[in-house]
Amino acid sequence: MDITAEDKSGVIVIIELKAGTADDKAIAQILSYMGAMASSNQRPIRGILAAGDFTPRTTFAARMIPTLELRKDTFKFTFQAVK
């Protein structure tokens, strides 16, 4: 897992970051991390899968998992001259 955090409510948040487009294998990956964390912890757990885009199959699968969010990431790079 890329990031483990805690939200304001004390819920453990597992965040998986994918470069490019996430496919349905990414769903299995984050669910396995969430399951492993749940087996060793009594607190609620939710997941965030962040990627540049998602395949339709990934989006359909995520809709069936109420504790999983999909988030599109965007990056904007600027370069400034340094003298």
CSV table of C-alpha atoms in Angstrom, one decimal:
chain,number,residue,atom,x,y,z
A,1,MET,CA,0.0,0.0,0.0
A,2,ASP,CA,1.2,3.4,-0.8
A,3,ILE,CA,-0.2,5.5,2.1
A,4,THR,CA,-1.9,4.6,5.3
A,5,ALA,CA,-3.7,7.4,7.1
A,6,GLU,CA,-6.4,8.3,9.5
A,7,ASP,CA,-9.3,10.6,8.8
A,8,LYS,CA,-11.0,13.1,11.2
A,9,SER,CA,-13.4,10.4,12.4
A,10,GLY,CA,-10.6,7.9,13.3
A,11,VAL,CA,-11.2,5.7,10.3
A,12,ILE,CA,-8.1,4.1,8.8
A,13,VAL,CA,-7.7,5.1,5.1
A,14,ILE,CA,-5.7,3.0,2.7
A,15,ILE,CA,-4.6,5.0,-0.3
A,16,GLU,CA,-3.3,3.2,-3.5
A,17,LEU,CA,-1.7,5.4,-6.2
A,18,LYS,CA,-1.5,4.3,-9.8
A,19,ALA,CA,0.3,6.0,-12.6
A,20,GLY,CA,-1.8,6.2,-15.7
A,21,THR,CA,-5.0,4.2,-16.0
A,22,ALA,CA,-6.0,1.8,-13.2
A,23,ASP,CA,-7.6,-1.5,-14.2
A,24,ASP,CA,-9.6,-4.1,-12.3
A,25,LYS,CA,-6.4,-5.6,-10.9
A,26,ALA,CA,-5.9,-2.4,-8.9
A,27,ILE,CA,-9.3,-3.0,-7.2
A,28,ALA,CA,-8.1,-6.5,-6.1
A,29,GLN,CA,-4.9,-5.0,-4.9
A,30,ILE,CA,-6.4,-2.3,-2.7
A,31,LEU,CA,-9.1,-4.7,-1.4
A,32,SER,CA,-6.4,-7.1,-0.3
A,33,TYR,CA,-4.6,-4.3,1.6
A,34,MET,CA,-7.9,-3.3,3.2
A,35,GLY,CA,-8.6,-6.9,4.1
A,36,ALA,CA,-5.2,-7.4,5.7
A,37,MET,CA,-5.6,-4.2,7.7
A,38,ALA,CA,-9.1,-5.3,8.8
A,39,SER,CA,-7.8,-8.7,10.0
A,40,SER,CA,-5.3,-7.0,12.4
A,41,ASN,CA,-7.5,-4.0,13.4
A,42,GLN,CA,-10.9,-3.4,14.9
A,43,ARG,CA,-11.3,0.1,13.6
A,44,PRO,CA,-13.3,0.9,10.4
A,45,ILE,CA,-11.3,1.0,7.2
A,46,ARG,CA,-11.9,2.7,3.9
A,47,GLY,CA,-9.9,2.9,0.7
A,48,ILE,CA,-9.0,5.4,-2.0
A,49,LEU,CA,-7.7,4.4,-5.3
A,50,ALA,CA,-6.2,7.3,-7.1
A,51,ALA,CA,-5.1,7.2,-10.8
A,52,GLY,CA,-5.1,9.4,-13.9
A,53,ASP,CA,-8.0,7.4,-15.2
A,54,PHE,CA,-10.0,4.2,-14.7
A,55,THR,CA,-11.2,1.5,-17.1
A,56,PRO,CA,-14.9,1.1,-17.3
A,57,ARG,CA,-14.7,-2.3,-15.6
A,58,THR,CA,-12.8,-0.7,-12.7
A,59,THR,CA,-15.5,1.9,-12.2
A,60,PHE,CA,-18.3,-0.7,-12.3
A,61,ALA,CA,-16.5,-2.8,-9.7
A,62,ALA,CA,-15.8,0.1,-7.4
A,63,ARG,CA,-19.5,1.1,-7.4
A,64,MET,CA,-20.3,-2.1,-5.6
A,65,ILE,CA,-17.9,-1.4,-2.7
A,66,PRO,CA,-19.2,1.4,-0.4
A,67,THR,CA,-15.9,1.8,1.5
A,68,LEU,CA,-13.9,2.4,-1.7
A,69,GLU,CA,-13.6,5.7,-3.5
A,70,LEU,CA,-12.0,6.3,-6.9
A,71,ARG,CA,-10.2,9.6,-7.3
A,72,LYS,CA,-8.7,11.0,-10.5
A,73,ASP,CA,-5.4,12.7,-9.9
A,74,THR,CA,-4.1,15.6,-12.0
A,75,PHE,CA,-0.7,17.2,-12.0
A,76,LYS,CA,0.4,20.5,-13.3
A,77,PHE,CA,4.1,21.2,-13.6
A,78,THR,CA,5.5,24.6,-14.0
A,79,PHE,CA,9.1,25.5,-14.4
A,80,GLN,CA,10.6,28.7,-13.4
A,81,ALA,CA,14.1,30.0,-14.3
A,82,VAL,CA,16.5,30.2,-11.4
A,83,LYS,CA,19.3,32.7,-11.6
